[in-house]
Amino acid sequence: MSYWEDSCRRAAELRNQERVRILALETSCDETAAAVIENGRKILSDVVFSQIDLHELYGGVVPEIASRAHMEACDRVVDQALREAGLRLQDMDALAVTKGPGLVGALLTGVNCMKGLAFAAGKPLVGVNHIEGHVSANFLTHPELEPPFLCLVVSGGHSHLVEVADYGEYRLLGQTMDDAAGEAFDKAARVLGLPYPGGPRIDALAEEGNPEAFSLPMPKTEGKYDYSFSGLKTAFINLVHGMEQRNEPLPRADLAASFRRAVCAELTEKAARAIRDRWGDETQKKDFALAGGVSANRELRRMANTMCRGLGVKLFMPEIGLCTDNGAMIGSAAYYRLMRGETAGLNLNAMPALRLVESGR
Ligand code: KG4
Ligand code: ZN
């Protein structure tokens, strides 16, 4: 029997199995991460090896360095995830890996590593969309969360408002027309002289500042639920450069707090609009989730809380450690794909430009 036939047969059997354990690997950007996840909800182990030290010197992720570091770390991180779960490769029911979007070389390293392991161990393999992984981080933190719900996915490359209609089924409501929220945070942080990665650093600095110290323009977009952050970013850069040219001391904490407030106001404003339009007063179940690296942002979490309380909506957020890239979220997403009978063959390839929703809106 070929690997593919055997894998399809095994995957079909797993749909009736009570306990399904998946070993997942994530290498789409600058984290080499592996985890063992049970039934899409329970974390048996979660190992994240961050490459931040390697890229900090360059002020951003250097793709070649990322690929090489993933190659060196993959086996070790996978071994550690199995060891911490107290299990062996043979105990796994399936393997999973991020297939995209992300850096092509980084993705390829992970895809090849897991294809090799899946073939050697004779296990079904699931290729996972990284953004779907971020959404699924919520299933790990909140065992009671079930689709349908609305989700704001905010990461380094994405700012999407989606309706999660069912497991693996998404409807795009809005997206950024230019920069992603994480990208905007990273650029603003750089202007303030903060090292990479800027998002968490600008967030920490902003805690000390006055968010009303500077007013920044609210973005304008054509789509009702679309985002735009490039105007805001340019206004911020001009503001800082103007002060520098006038030799004024930079009130960095106030600047960080004002920028953070403007970005989070825009994110929550459009989300609130989508929530209001989606659900009338009669709707009973109104669930809204945050996902992606930027959902670790303290101001965004506070503002989302206030917004949801005001609208009578239940808010779900991944625990902080699961907001940024990790293997656990990939294992969760893989479980639901596997239950839908979706497995990959040994021809699985990296898909650097993969989208969460293919067909627009
Ligand atoms: O989801 P993620 O780990 O990777 C991608 O899939 O892109 O997101 C990384 C992005 C970076 O832009 C990073 O600066 C941002 O999330 N980020 C934050 C915070 N933590 C991470 N942005 C603002 N505040 C944070 N606390
Ligand atoms: Zn990510």
mmCIF file of C-alpha atoms and ligand atoms in Angstrom:
data_model
loop_
_atom_site.group_PDB
_atom_site.id
_atom_site.type_symbol
_atom_site.label_atom_id
_atom_site.label_comp_id
_atom_site.label_asym_id
_atom_site.label_seq_id
_atom_site.Cartn_x
_atom_site.Cartn_y
_atom_site.Cartn_z
ATOM 1 C CA MET A 1 0.000 0.000 0.000
ATOM 2 C CA SER A 2 1.380 3.457 -0.868
ATOM 3 C CA TYR A 3 1.953 6.103 1.819
ATOM 4 C CA TRP A 4 -1.003 8.075 0.466
ATOM 5 C CA GLU A 5 -3.451 5.149 0.521
ATOM 6 C CA ASP A 6 -2.321 4.125 3.984
ATOM 7 C CA SER A 7 -2.558 7.701 5.234
ATOM 8 C CA CYS A 8 -6.130 8.119 3.891
ATOM 9 C CA ARG A 9 -7.172 4.852 5.516
ATOM 10 C CA ARG A 10 -5.656 5.836 8.864
ATOM 11 C CA ALA A 11 -7.127 9.333 8.711
ATOM 12 C CA ALA A 12 -10.610 7.890 8.070
ATOM 13 C CA GLU A 13 -10.255 5.637 11.132
ATOM 14 C CA LEU A 14 -9.230 8.597 13.296
ATOM 15 C CA ARG A 15 -12.592 10.252 12.722
ATOM 16 C CA ASN A 16 -14.168 7.626 14.977
ATOM 17 C CA GLN A 17 -11.359 7.510 17.493
ATOM 18 C CA GLU A 18 -11.977 8.971 20.939
ATOM 19 C CA ARG A 19 -8.515 10.388 21.534
ATOM 20 C CA VAL A 20 -6.471 11.875 18.715
ATOM 21 C CA ARG A 21 -2.974 13.167 19.369
ATOM 22 C CA ILE A 22 -1.197 15.375 16.876
ATOM 23 C CA LEU A 23 2.435 16.469 16.764
ATOM 24 C CA ALA A 24 2.569 19.913 15.107
ATOM 25 C CA LEU A 25 5.439 22.022 13.808
ATOM 26 C CA GLU A 26 5.433 25.772 13.035
ATOM 27 C CA THR A 27 8.280 27.437 11.102
ATOM 28 C CA SER A 28 6.613 30.167 9.038
ATOM 29 C CA CYS A 29 8.665 33.103 10.335
ATOM 30 C CA ASP A 30 11.121 33.470 13.212
ATOM 31 C CA GLU A 31 9.878 30.892 15.705
ATOM 32 C CA THR A 32 10.673 27.189 15.526
ATOM 33 C CA ALA A 33 7.829 25.708 17.547
ATOM 34 C CA ALA A 34 6.442 22.222 18.143
ATOM 35 C CA ALA A 35 3.606 20.909 20.274
ATOM 36 C CA VAL A 36 1.585 17.800 21.027
ATOM 37 C CA ILE A 37 -2.166 18.472 21.089
ATOM 38 C CA GLU A 38 -5.006 16.154 22.083
ATOM 39 C CA ASN A 39 -8.393 16.425 20.364
ATOM 40 C CA GLY A 40 -7.634 19.941 19.163
ATOM 41 C CA ARG A 41 -8.127 21.377 22.629
ATOM 42 C CA LYS A 42 -5.631 20.036 25.140
ATOM 43 C CA ILE A 43 -1.948 21.006 25.172
ATOM 44 C CA LEU A 44 0.262 18.065 26.156
ATOM 45 C CA SER A 45 3.427 20.019 25.344
ATOM 46 C CA ASP A 46 4.275 23.334 23.703
ATOM 47 C CA VAL A 47 7.884 24.228 22.874
ATOM 48 C CA VAL A 48 8.816 27.555 21.260
ATOM 49 C CA PHE A 49 12.366 28.332 20.207
ATOM 50 C CA SER A 50 12.559 32.018 19.334
ATOM 51 C CA GLN A 51 15.126 33.352 16.867
ATOM 52 C CA ILE A 52 14.829 36.947 18.074
ATOM 53 C CA ASP A 53 18.487 37.085 19.176
ATOM 54 C CA LEU A 54 19.618 36.125 15.664
ATOM 55 C CA HIS A 55 17.610 38.831 13.891
ATOM 56 C CA GLU A 56 17.799 41.670 16.432
ATOM 57 C CA LEU A 57 21.097 42.919 15.053
ATOM 58 C CA TYR A 58 19.452 43.496 11.637
ATOM 59 C CA GLY A 59 16.286 45.170 12.943
ATOM 60 C CA GLY A 60 14.001 42.559 11.371
ATOM 61 C CA VAL A 61 13.751 38.967 10.200
ATOM 62 C CA VAL A 62 16.458 37.975 7.682
ATOM 63 C CA PRO A 63 14.877 35.143 5.633
ATOM 64 C CA GLU A 64 18.111 33.220 4.967
ATOM 65 C CA ILE A 65 19.100 33.283 8.615
ATOM 66 C CA ALA A 66 15.576 32.174 9.593
ATOM 67 C CA SER A 67 15.657 29.147 7.244
ATOM 68 C CA ARG A 68 19.028 28.006 8.480
ATOM 69 C CA ALA A 69 18.068 28.424 12.129
ATOM 70 C CA HIS A 70 14.843 26.440 11.570
ATOM 71 C CA MET A 71 16.861 23.662 9.945
ATOM 72 C CA GLU A 72 19.178 23.493 12.954
ATOM 73 C CA ALA A 73 16.367 23.658 15.522
ATOM 74 C CA CYS A 74 13.577 21.528 13.962
ATOM 75 C CA ASP A 75 14.661 18.083 15.170
ATOM 76 C CA ARG A 76 15.556 19.340 18.626
ATOM 77 C CA VAL A 77 12.271 21.185 19.112
ATOM 78 C CA VAL A 78 10.228 18.214 17.859
ATOM 79 C CA ASP A 79 12.125 15.832 20.166
ATOM 80 C CA GLN A 80 11.572 18.154 23.092
ATOM 81 C CA ALA A 81 7.830 18.438 22.400
ATOM 82 C CA LEU A 82 7.520 14.628 22.400
ATOM 83 C CA ARG A 83 9.664 14.297 25.510
ATOM 84 C CA GLU A 84 7.683 16.910 27.446
ATOM 85 C CA ALA A 85 4.446 15.177 26.488
ATOM 86 C CA GLY A 86 5.959 11.876 27.707
ATOM 87 C CA LEU A 87 5.199 10.286 24.330
ATOM 88 C CA ARG A 88 7.041 8.840 21.324
ATOM 89 C CA LEU A 89 6.595 9.533 17.630
ATOM 90 C CA GLN A 90 4.853 6.164 17.321
ATOM 91 C CA ASP A 91 2.224 7.311 19.868
ATOM 92 C CA MET A 92 1.118 10.128 17.572
ATOM 93 C CA ASP A 93 -2.028 9.678 15.477
ATOM 94 C CA ALA A 94 -1.052 12.314 12.932
ATOM 95 C CA LEU A 95 1.542 14.997 12.205
ATOM 96 C CA ALA A 96 0.880 18.596 11.209
ATOM 97 C CA VAL A 97 2.901 21.442 9.777
ATOM 98 C CA THR A 98 2.323 25.056 8.739
ATOM 99 C CA LYS A 99 2.183 25.169 4.924
ATOM 100 C CA GLY A 100 1.677 28.971 4.585
ATOM 101 C CA PRO A 101 1.548 31.918 4.541
ATOM 102 C CA GLY A 102 5.048 32.940 5.537
ATOM 103 C CA LEU A 103 8.663 33.029 4.382
ATOM 104 C CA VAL A 104 9.140 30.413 1.678
ATOM 105 C CA GLY A 105 12.467 29.060 2.920
ATOM 106 C CA ALA A 106 11.298 28.948 6.526
ATOM 107 C CA LEU A 107 8.076 27.147 5.555
ATOM 108 C CA LEU A 108 9.932 24.665 3.344
ATOM 109 C CA THR A 109 12.200 23.661 6.201
ATOM 110 C CA GLY A 110 9.231 22.706 8.368
ATOM 111 C CA VAL A 111 7.267 21.073 5.552
ATOM 112 C CA ASN A 112 10.227 18.891 4.569
ATOM 113 C CA CYS A 113 10.988 17.952 8.154
ATOM 114 C CA MET A 114 7.413 16.791 8.784
ATOM 115 C CA LYS A 115 7.040 15.065 5.410
ATOM 116 C CA GLY A 116 10.129 13.017 6.261
ATOM 117 C CA LEU A 117 8.825 12.114 9.717
ATOM 118 C CA ALA A 118 5.317 11.311 8.444
ATOM 119 C CA PHE A 119 6.691 9.018 5.749
ATOM 120 C CA ALA A 120 9.160 7.295 8.077
ATOM 121 C CA ALA A 121 6.567 6.740 10.820
ATOM 122 C CA GLY A 122 3.661 6.025 8.432
ATOM 123 C CA LYS A 123 1.432 8.740 9.900
ATOM 124 C CA PRO A 124 -1.120 10.978 8.179
ATOM 125 C CA LEU A 125 0.120 14.535 7.613
ATOM 126 C CA VAL A 126 -1.968 17.729 7.755
ATOM 127 C CA GLY A 127 -0.842 20.997 6.116
ATOM 128 C CA VAL A 128 -2.142 23.942 8.132
ATOM 129 C CA ASN A 129 -2.870 27.560 7.228
ATOM 130 C CA HIS A 130 -0.949 29.695 9.726
ATOM 131 C CA ILE A 131 -3.758 32.246 10.065
ATOM 132 C CA GLU A 132 -6.246 29.468 10.792
ATOM 133 C CA GLY A 133 -3.756 28.417 13.467
ATOM 134 C CA HIS A 134 -3.982 31.857 15.080
ATOM 135 C CA VAL A 135 -7.796 31.663 15.129
ATOM 136 C CA SER A 136 -7.568 28.159 16.645
ATOM 137 C CA ALA A 137 -5.382 29.351 19.533
ATOM 138 C CA ASN A 138 -8.719 30.387 21.030
ATOM 139 C CA PHE A 139 -9.902 26.746 21.087
ATOM 140 C CA LEU A 140 -6.966 25.900 23.341
ATOM 141 C CA THR A 141 -7.648 28.694 25.830
ATOM 142 C CA HIS A 142 -11.454 28.400 25.762
ATOM 143 C CA PRO A 143 -12.775 24.820 25.710
ATOM 144 C CA GLU A 144 -16.338 26.141 25.453
ATOM 145 C CA LEU A 145 -15.786 28.225 22.300
ATOM 146 C CA GLU A 146 -17.478 26.802 19.197
ATOM 147 C CA PRO A 147 -18.220 28.358 15.809
ATOM 148 C CA PRO A 148 -19.961 30.436 14.682
ATOM 149 C CA PHE A 149 -18.178 33.543 15.943
ATOM 150 C CA LEU A 150 -16.620 36.711 14.584
ATOM 151 C CA CYS A 151 -12.851 37.011 14.784
ATOM 152 C CA LEU A 152 -10.389 39.859 14.427
ATOM 153 C CA VAL A 153 -7.093 38.391 13.217
ATOM 154 C CA VAL A 154 -4.260 40.836 13.787
ATOM 155 C CA SER A 155 -0.679 39.753 13.188
ATOM 156 C CA GLY A 156 2.511 40.945 11.533
ATOM 157 C CA GLY A 157 1.102 40.312 8.065
ATOM 158 C CA HIS A 158 -2.680 40.277 8.539
ATOM 159 C CA SER A 159 -5.524 42.452 9.790
ATOM 160 C CA HIS A 160 -8.686 40.557 8.941
ATOM 161 C CA LEU A 161 -12.214 40.607 10.251
ATOM 162 C CA VAL A 162 -13.714 37.194 9.566
ATOM 163 C CA GLU A 163 -16.785 35.232 10.392
ATOM 164 C CA VAL A 164 -15.834 31.716 11.517
ATOM 165 C CA ALA A 165 -18.949 29.973 10.236
ATOM 166 C CA ASP A 166 -17.754 26.489 11.190
ATOM 167 C CA TYR A 167 -14.446 24.731 11.814
ATOM 168 C CA GLY A 168 -12.366 25.532 8.741
ATOM 169 C CA GLU A 169 -15.063 27.737 7.163
ATOM 170 C CA TYR A 170 -14.470 31.453 6.979
ATOM 171 C CA ARG A 171 -16.192 34.442 5.472
ATOM 172 C CA LEU A 172 -14.132 37.567 5.001
ATOM 173 C CA LEU A 173 -15.838 40.725 6.280
ATOM 174 C CA GLY A 174 -12.965 43.187 6.080
ATOM 175 C CA GLN A 175 -9.204 43.424 5.738
ATOM 176 C CA THR A 176 -6.416 45.952 5.627
ATOM 177 C CA MET A 177 -5.965 47.898 2.426
ATOM 178 C CA ASP A 178 -2.272 48.463 3.116
ATOM 179 C CA ASP A 179 -0.173 47.710 6.223
ATOM 180 C CA ALA A 180 -1.150 45.107 8.790
ATOM 181 C CA ALA A 181 -1.574 46.290 12.385
ATOM 182 C CA GLY A 182 1.554 44.433 13.572
ATOM 183 C CA GLU A 183 3.572 45.919 10.733
ATOM 184 C CA ALA A 184 2.394 49.425 11.718
ATOM 185 C CA PHE A 185 3.407 48.807 15.337
ATOM 186 C CA ASP A 186 6.813 47.531 14.232
ATOM 187 C CA LYS A 187 7.444 50.582 12.025
ATOM 188 C CA ALA A 188 6.298 53.079 14.667
ATOM 189 C CA ALA A 189 8.546 51.346 17.211
ATOM 190 C CA ARG A 190 11.501 51.666 14.879
ATOM 191 C CA VAL A 191 10.939 55.425 14.527
ATOM 192 C CA LEU A 192 11.024 55.655 18.325
ATOM 193 C CA GLY A 193 14.361 53.822 18.306
ATOM 194 C CA LEU A 194 12.982 50.642 19.878
ATOM 195 C CA PRO A 195 14.648 47.377 18.861
ATOM 196 C CA TYR A 196 12.994 44.536 16.906
ATOM 197 C CA PRO A 197 10.407 43.165 17.486
ATOM 198 C CA GLY A 198 8.768 46.538 18.001
ATOM 199 C CA GLY A 199 5.163 45.566 18.790
ATOM 200 C CA PRO A 200 5.640 44.259 22.337
ATOM 201 C CA ARG A 201 8.165 47.016 23.095
ATOM 202 C CA ILE A 202 5.936 49.891 21.994
ATOM 203 C CA ASP A 203 3.142 48.238 23.988
ATOM 204 C CA ALA A 204 5.271 48.211 27.165
ATOM 205 C CA LEU A 205 6.464 51.804 26.659
ATOM 206 C CA ALA A 206 2.891 52.972 25.997
ATOM 207 C CA GLU A 207 1.820 51.758 29.442
ATOM 208 C CA GLU A 208 3.828 54.676 30.897
ATOM 209 C CA GLY A 209 2.449 57.348 28.556
ATOM 210 C CA ASN A 210 -0.605 59.528 28.005
ATOM 211 C CA PRO A 211 -2.664 58.250 25.040
ATOM 212 C CA GLU A 212 -4.291 61.661 24.611
ATOM 213 C CA ALA A 213 -1.037 63.607 24.341
ATOM 214 C CA PHE A 214 -1.088 63.598 20.515
ATOM 215 C CA SER A 215 -4.005 63.331 18.148
ATOM 216 C CA LEU A 216 -3.500 61.265 15.027
ATOM 217 C CA PRO A 217 -5.814 61.105 12.001
ATOM 218 C CA MET A 218 -8.427 58.329 11.958
ATOM 219 C CA PRO A 219 -7.990 56.245 8.793
ATOM 220 C CA LYS A 220 -10.531 56.415 5.994
ATOM 221 C CA THR A 221 -11.450 53.321 3.990
ATOM 222 C CA GLU A 222 -14.023 52.530 1.336
ATOM 223 C CA GLY A 223 -15.124 49.162 2.704
ATOM 224 C CA LYS A 224 -17.260 49.354 5.823
ATOM 225 C CA TYR A 225 -15.129 46.891 7.746
ATOM 226 C CA ASP A 226 -11.792 47.480 6.041
ATOM 227 C CA TYR A 227 -8.669 48.796 7.687
ATOM 228 C CA SER A 228 -5.868 51.112 6.675
ATOM 229 C CA PHE A 229 -2.822 51.890 8.760
ATOM 230 C CA SER A 230 -0.390 53.480 6.319
ATOM 231 C CA GLY A 231 -1.806 57.030 6.733
ATOM 232 C CA LEU A 232 -1.628 56.721 10.493
ATOM 233 C CA LYS A 233 1.910 55.395 10.262
ATOM 234 C CA THR A 234 3.033 58.242 7.969
ATOM 235 C CA ALA A 235 1.407 60.856 10.227
ATOM 236 C CA PHE A 236 3.251 59.355 13.184
ATOM 237 C CA ILE A 237 6.595 59.291 11.367
ATOM 238 C CA ASN A 238 6.137 62.932 10.310
ATOM 239 C CA LEU A 239 5.229 63.918 13.860
ATOM 240 C CA VAL A 240 8.376 62.303 15.277
ATOM 241 C CA HIS A 241 10.672 63.582 12.523
ATOM 242 C CA GLY A 242 9.267 67.118 12.947
ATOM 243 C CA MET A 243 10.124 67.044 16.646
ATOM 244 C CA GLU A 244 13.592 65.698 15.927
ATOM 245 C CA GLN A 245 14.229 68.440 13.353
ATOM 246 C CA ARG A 246 13.202 71.068 15.874
ATOM 247 C CA ASN A 247 15.543 69.427 18.381
ATOM 248 C CA GLU A 248 12.666 68.877 20.788
ATOM 249 C CA PRO A 249 13.072 66.047 23.289
ATOM 250 C CA LEU A 250 10.873 63.094 22.271
ATOM 251 C CA PRO A 251 8.151 62.280 24.813
ATOM 252 C CA ARG A 252 8.494 58.637 23.712
ATOM 253 C CA ALA A 253 6.021 57.098 26.125
ATOM 254 C CA ASP A 254 3.317 59.660 25.201
ATOM 255 C CA LEU A 255 4.013 59.109 21.497
ATOM 256 C CA ALA A 256 3.832 55.316 21.920
ATOM 257 C CA ALA A 257 0.602 55.560 23.927
ATOM 258 C CA SER A 258 -1.029 57.904 21.387
ATOM 259 C CA PHE A 259 -0.083 55.682 18.460
ATOM 260 C CA ARG A 260 -1.242 52.536 20.231
ATOM 261 C CA ARG A 261 -4.564 54.162 21.119
ATOM 262 C CA ALA A 262 -5.150 55.234 17.491
ATOM 263 C CA VAL A 263 -4.434 51.756 16.088
ATOM 264 C CA CYS A 264 -6.563 49.980 18.698
ATOM 265 C CA ALA A 265 -9.425 52.463 18.293
ATOM 266 C CA GLU A 266 -9.477 51.751 14.569
ATOM 267 C CA LEU A 267 -9.361 47.978 15.146
ATOM 268 C CA THR A 268 -12.187 47.945 17.687
ATOM 269 C CA GLU A 269 -14.315 50.545 15.878
ATOM 270 C CA LYS A 270 -14.623 48.429 12.716
ATOM 271 C CA ALA A 271 -15.091 45.263 14.740
ATOM 272 C CA ALA A 272 -17.939 46.920 16.662
ATOM 273 C CA ARG A 273 -19.530 47.937 13.373
ATOM 274 C CA ALA A 274 -19.371 44.349 12.083
ATOM 275 C CA ILE A 275 -20.780 42.995 15.336
ATOM 276 C CA ARG A 276 -23.705 45.457 15.316
ATOM 277 C CA ASP A 277 -24.521 44.718 11.674
ATOM 278 C CA ARG A 278 -24.210 40.969 12.113
ATOM 279 C CA TRP A 279 -26.342 40.452 15.180
ATOM 280 C CA GLY A 280 -29.639 42.057 16.071
ATOM 281 C CA ASP A 281 -31.052 42.175 19.598
ATOM 282 C CA GLU A 282 -32.716 38.760 19.224
ATOM 283 C CA THR A 283 -29.486 36.831 18.643
ATOM 284 C CA GLN A 284 -28.590 34.781 21.708
ATOM 285 C CA LYS A 285 -25.085 33.621 20.981
ATOM 286 C CA LYS A 286 -22.824 36.559 20.215
ATOM 287 C CA ASP A 287 -19.197 35.528 20.377
ATOM 288 C CA PHE A 288 -16.216 37.615 19.308
ATOM 289 C CA ALA A 289 -12.573 36.518 19.368
ATOM 290 C CA LEU A 290 -9.189 38.155 18.943
ATOM 291 C CA ALA A 291 -6.308 36.283 17.314
ATOM 292 C CA GLY A 292 -2.709 36.820 16.146
ATOM 293 C CA GLY A 293 0.390 38.438 17.621
ATOM 294 C CA VAL A 294 -1.208 41.866 18.085
ATOM 295 C CA SER A 295 -3.950 40.327 20.247
ATOM 296 C CA ALA A 296 -1.267 40.269 22.976
ATOM 297 C CA ASN A 297 -1.486 44.075 22.991
ATOM 298 C CA ARG A 298 -2.686 45.258 26.374
ATOM 299 C CA GLU A 299 -4.632 48.245 25.097
ATOM 300 C CA LEU A 300 -6.357 46.162 22.416
ATOM 301 C CA ARG A 301 -7.395 43.606 25.034
ATOM 302 C CA ARG A 302 -8.768 46.344 27.301
ATOM 303 C CA MET A 303 -10.604 48.139 24.489
ATOM 304 C CA ALA A 304 -12.055 44.878 23.147
ATOM 305 C CA ASN A 305 -13.283 44.102 26.643
ATOM 306 C CA THR A 306 -15.028 47.461 26.967
ATOM 307 C CA MET A 307 -16.484 47.194 23.458
ATOM 308 C CA CYS A 308 -17.874 43.691 24.034
ATOM 309 C CA ARG A 309 -19.339 44.581 27.403
ATOM 310 C CA GLY A 310 -21.106 47.546 25.798
ATOM 311 C CA LEU A 311 -22.500 45.421 22.974
ATOM 312 C CA GLY A 312 -23.513 42.438 25.124
ATOM 313 C CA VAL A 313 -21.031 40.192 23.322
ATOM 314 C CA LYS A 314 -18.846 37.486 24.846
ATOM 315 C CA LEU A 315 -15.145 38.108 24.254
ATOM 316 C CA PHE A 316 -12.571 35.361 23.712
ATOM 317 C CA MET A 317 -8.824 35.983 23.600
ATOM 318 C CA PRO A 318 -5.955 33.481 23.486
ATOM 319 C CA GLU A 319 -3.823 33.473 26.623
ATOM 320 C CA ILE A 320 -0.854 35.774 26.054
ATOM 321 C CA GLY A 321 1.622 32.960 25.322
ATOM 322 C CA LEU A 322 -0.606 31.616 22.539
ATOM 323 C CA CYS A 323 -1.126 34.958 20.746
ATOM 324 C CA THR A 324 2.240 34.971 18.978
ATOM 325 C CA ASP A 325 3.494 32.091 16.821
ATOM 326 C CA ASN A 326 3.453 28.642 18.427
ATOM 327 C CA GLY A 327 3.027 24.990 17.482
ATOM 328 C CA ALA A 328 0.013 24.373 19.717
ATOM 329 C CA MET A 329 -2.312 26.504 17.573
ATOM 330 C CA ILE A 330 -1.190 24.550 14.482
ATOM 331 C CA GLY A 331 -2.025 21.268 16.247
ATOM 332 C CA SER A 332 -5.485 22.545 17.135
ATOM 333 C CA ALA A 333 -6.279 23.708 13.595
ATOM 334 C CA ALA A 334 -4.909 20.416 12.214
ATOM 335 C CA TYR A 335 -7.276 18.361 14.376
ATOM 336 C CA TYR A 336 -10.374 19.985 12.878
ATOM 337 C CA ARG A 337 -8.999 19.645 9.337
ATOM 338 C CA LEU A 338 -8.250 15.971 10.013
ATOM 339 C CA MET A 339 -11.790 15.434 11.301
ATOM 340 C CA ARG A 340 -13.011 16.819 7.974
ATOM 341 C CA GLY A 341 -10.920 14.152 6.244
ATOM 342 C CA GLU A 342 -8.255 16.557 5.004
ATOM 343 C CA THR A 343 -4.738 15.148 4.803
ATOM 344 C CA ALA A 344 -1.725 16.046 2.698
ATOM 345 C CA GLY A 345 0.314 13.856 0.390
ATOM 346 C CA LEU A 346 4.088 13.797 0.115
ATOM 347 C CA ASN A 347 3.734 16.433 -2.607
ATOM 348 C CA LEU A 348 2.793 19.013 0.047
ATOM 349 C CA ASN A 349 4.601 22.257 -0.739
ATOM 350 C CA ALA A 350 5.182 25.579 1.019
ATOM 351 C CA MET A 351 2.565 28.187 0.047
ATOM 352 C CA PRO A 352 4.072 31.559 0.998
ATOM 353 C CA ALA A 353 1.055 33.602 -0.170
ATOM 354 C CA LEU A 354 -1.702 31.281 1.106
ATOM 355 C CA ARG A 355 -4.882 33.115 2.141
ATOM 356 C CA LEU A 356 -7.403 32.253 4.824
ATOM 357 C CA VAL A 357 -10.337 33.000 2.560
ATOM 358 C CA GLU A 358 -9.657 32.369 -1.114
ATOM 359 C CA SER A 359 -12.618 33.962 -2.796
ATOM 360 C CA GLY A 360 -12.672 37.531 -1.472
ATOM 361 C CA ARG A 361 -16.094 38.460 -0.189
HETATM 362 O O1 KG4 B 1 1.150 36.479 14.816
HETATM 363 P P1 KG4 B 1 2.566 36.844 14.888
HETATM 364 O O2 KG4 B 1 3.411 36.271 15.982
HETATM 365 O O3 KG4 B 1 3.286 36.525 13.549
HETATM 366 C C1 KG4 B 1 2.664 36.668 12.304
HETATM 367 O O4 KG4 B 1 1.951 35.718 11.916
HETATM 368 O O5 KG4 B 1 2.834 37.739 11.703
HETATM 369 O O6 KG4 B 1 2.581 38.417 14.976
HETATM 370 C C2 KG4 B 1 3.740 39.141 15.082
HETATM 371 C C3 KG4 B 1 3.360 40.594 15.106
HETATM 372 C C4 KG4 B 1 4.575 41.499 15.078
HETATM 373 O O7 KG4 B 1 4.299 42.558 14.187
HETATM 374 C C5 KG4 B 1 4.673 41.968 16.509
HETATM 375 O O8 KG4 B 1 5.289 43.222 16.631
HETATM 376 C C6 KG4 B 1 3.213 42.025 16.899
HETATM 377 O O9 KG4 B 1 2.645 40.883 16.328
HETATM 378 N N1 KG4 B 1 3.021 42.009 18.359
HETATM 379 C C7 KG4 B 1 2.496 43.031 19.046
HETATM 380 C C8 KG4 B 1 2.514 42.660 20.400
HETATM 381 N N2 KG4 B 1 3.063 41.412 20.491
HETATM 382 C C9 KG4 B 1 3.350 41.024 19.215
HETATM 383 N N3 KG4 B 1 2.010 44.220 18.625
HETATM 384 C C10 KG4 B 1 1.546 45.047 19.556
HETATM 385 N N4 KG4 B 1 1.543 44.771 20.880
HETATM 386 C C11 KG4 B 1 2.004 43.593 21.342
HETATM 387 N N5 KG4 B 1 1.996 43.327 22.645
HETATM 388 ZN ZN ZN B 2 1.717 34.344 13.196
#
